Amino acid sequence: MKYARFVLNRRNVQSQLLNNSKILDNVERQCVAAAGGDDRIGVYRNPPGVTDRGNVVVTAPMGLEQRHGTLSRILGSVKL
C-alpha cells in the first residue's frame, strides 16, 4: 500500500480557509444553534482583521460540560 502526502501552502490555507467569512459564518451559525439558546454557553468570533486568522470560540462552565458534554456535543454537530 502506498501513502499519499499532502503539502499545504500555509498562505493559501490562511487566506482561503481561516479567513473565509462564509465558512466562519456557517460554523458560527451552527454553534449558536447547537447551544440551543442556553445563556450559559457563549459563542464568540474574532472580528475581521483582528488576527491573521479567524475563529469561532464556544465556552461553557466546567460543571455544565462535565454533566452534559456540552462542548463535545457542539463540536460533534458542526459540519463544514
mmCIF file of C-alpha atoms in Angstrom:
data_model
loop_
_atom_site.group_PDB
_atom_site.id
_atom_site.type_symbol
_atom_site.label_atom_id
_atom_site.label_comp_id
_atom_site.label_asym_id
_atom_site.label_seq_id
_atom_site.Cartn_x
_atom_site.Cartn_y
_atom_site.Cartn_z
ATOM 1 C CA MET A 1 0.000 0.000 0.000
ATOM 2 C CA LYS A 2 1.296 3.446 -0.887
ATOM 3 C CA TYR A 3 0.657 6.534 1.167
ATOM 4 C CA ALA A 4 -0.379 9.925 -0.123
ATOM 5 C CA ARG A 5 1.372 13.060 1.029
ATOM 6 C CA PHE A 6 -0.338 16.423 1.154
ATOM 7 C CA VAL A 7 1.615 19.631 1.356
ATOM 8 C CA LEU A 8 -0.456 22.673 2.214
ATOM 9 C CA ASN A 9 0.561 26.147 1.249
ATOM 10 C CA ARG A 10 0.197 27.948 4.575
ATOM 11 C CA ARG A 11 -0.502 31.324 2.984
ATOM 12 C CA ASN A 12 -3.282 29.879 0.812
ATOM 13 C CA VAL A 13 -4.826 27.932 3.698
ATOM 14 C CA GLN A 14 -4.726 31.038 5.842
ATOM 15 C CA SER A 15 -6.383 33.255 3.262
ATOM 16 C CA GLN A 16 -8.823 30.747 1.760
ATOM 17 C CA LEU A 17 -9.945 28.817 4.848
ATOM 18 C CA LEU A 18 -9.019 30.588 8.057
ATOM 19 C CA ASN A 19 -10.261 33.974 6.867
ATOM 20 C CA ASN A 20 -13.152 32.729 4.752
ATOM 21 C CA SER A 21 -16.170 34.628 6.077
ATOM 22 C CA LYS A 22 -18.673 32.195 4.506
ATOM 23 C CA ILE A 23 -17.114 29.247 6.350
ATOM 24 C CA LEU A 24 -16.850 31.201 9.606
ATOM 25 C CA ASP A 25 -20.467 32.418 9.267
ATOM 26 C CA ASN A 26 -21.600 28.836 8.749
ATOM 27 C CA VAL A 27 -19.625 27.491 11.735
ATOM 28 C CA GLU A 28 -20.795 30.336 13.984
ATOM 29 C CA ARG A 29 -24.438 29.803 12.980
ATOM 30 C CA GLN A 30 -24.190 26.071 13.702
ATOM 31 C CA CYS A 31 -22.523 26.668 17.087
ATOM 32 C CA VAL A 32 -25.224 29.139 18.120
ATOM 33 C CA ALA A 33 -27.928 26.683 17.044
ATOM 34 C CA ALA A 34 -26.233 23.822 18.903
ATOM 35 C CA ALA A 35 -26.018 25.968 22.053
ATOM 36 C CA GLY A 36 -29.800 25.959 21.956
ATOM 37 C CA GLY A 37 -30.302 29.409 23.464
ATOM 38 C CA ASP A 38 -28.633 28.436 26.758
ATOM 39 C CA ASP A 39 -27.266 31.721 28.123
ATOM 40 C CA ARG A 40 -24.524 29.827 29.993
ATOM 41 C CA ILE A 41 -22.928 28.947 26.647
ATOM 42 C CA GLY A 42 -21.004 31.735 24.915
ATOM 43 C CA VAL A 43 -20.200 31.809 21.201
ATOM 44 C CA TYR A 44 -17.561 34.343 20.158
ATOM 45 C CA ARG A 45 -15.834 35.198 16.915
ATOM 46 C CA ASN A 46 -12.832 37.357 16.061
ATOM 47 C CA PRO A 47 -13.820 40.461 14.127
ATOM 48 C CA PRO A 48 -12.300 40.559 10.621
ATOM 49 C CA GLY A 49 -8.763 41.918 10.584
ATOM 50 C CA VAL A 50 -8.131 41.487 14.326
ATOM 51 C CA THR A 51 -5.822 38.490 13.854
ATOM 52 C CA ASP A 52 -4.190 36.739 10.938
ATOM 53 C CA ARG A 53 -6.832 34.010 11.125
ATOM 54 C CA GLY A 54 -10.489 33.866 12.000
ATOM 55 C CA ASN A 55 -12.014 31.579 14.552
ATOM 56 C CA VAL A 56 -15.197 30.734 16.378
ATOM 57 C CA VAL A 57 -14.938 30.016 20.108
ATOM 58 C CA VAL A 58 -17.564 28.303 22.261
ATOM 59 C CA THR A 59 -17.348 28.481 26.055
ATOM 60 C CA ALA A 60 -19.366 26.751 28.760
ATOM 61 C CA PRO A 61 -18.985 26.427 32.528
ATOM 62 C CA MET A 62 -16.992 23.344 33.581
ATOM 63 C CA GLY A 63 -19.941 21.914 35.546
ATOM 64 C CA LEU A 64 -22.197 22.113 32.503
ATOM 65 C CA GLU A 65 -19.561 20.417 30.355
ATOM 66 C CA GLN A 66 -18.981 17.671 32.914
ATOM 67 C CA ARG A 67 -22.697 16.938 33.358
ATOM 68 C CA HIS A 68 -23.824 17.175 29.741
ATOM 69 C CA GLY A 69 -20.748 17.118 27.469
ATOM 70 C CA THR A 70 -21.930 20.420 26.043
ATOM 71 C CA LEU A 71 -18.753 21.399 24.187
ATOM 72 C CA SER A 72 -18.171 17.866 22.914
ATOM 73 C CA ARG A 73 -21.770 17.755 21.664
ATOM 74 C CA ILE A 74 -21.434 21.101 19.901
ATOM 75 C CA LEU A 75 -18.088 20.141 18.350
ATOM 76 C CA GLY A 76 -19.608 16.909 17.054
ATOM 77 C CA SER A 77 -22.565 18.710 15.489
ATOM 78 C CA VAL A 78 -20.643 21.280 13.410
ATOM 79 C CA LYS A 79 -20.284 20.372 9.737
ATOM 80 C CA LEU A 80 -18.063 22.241 7.286
#
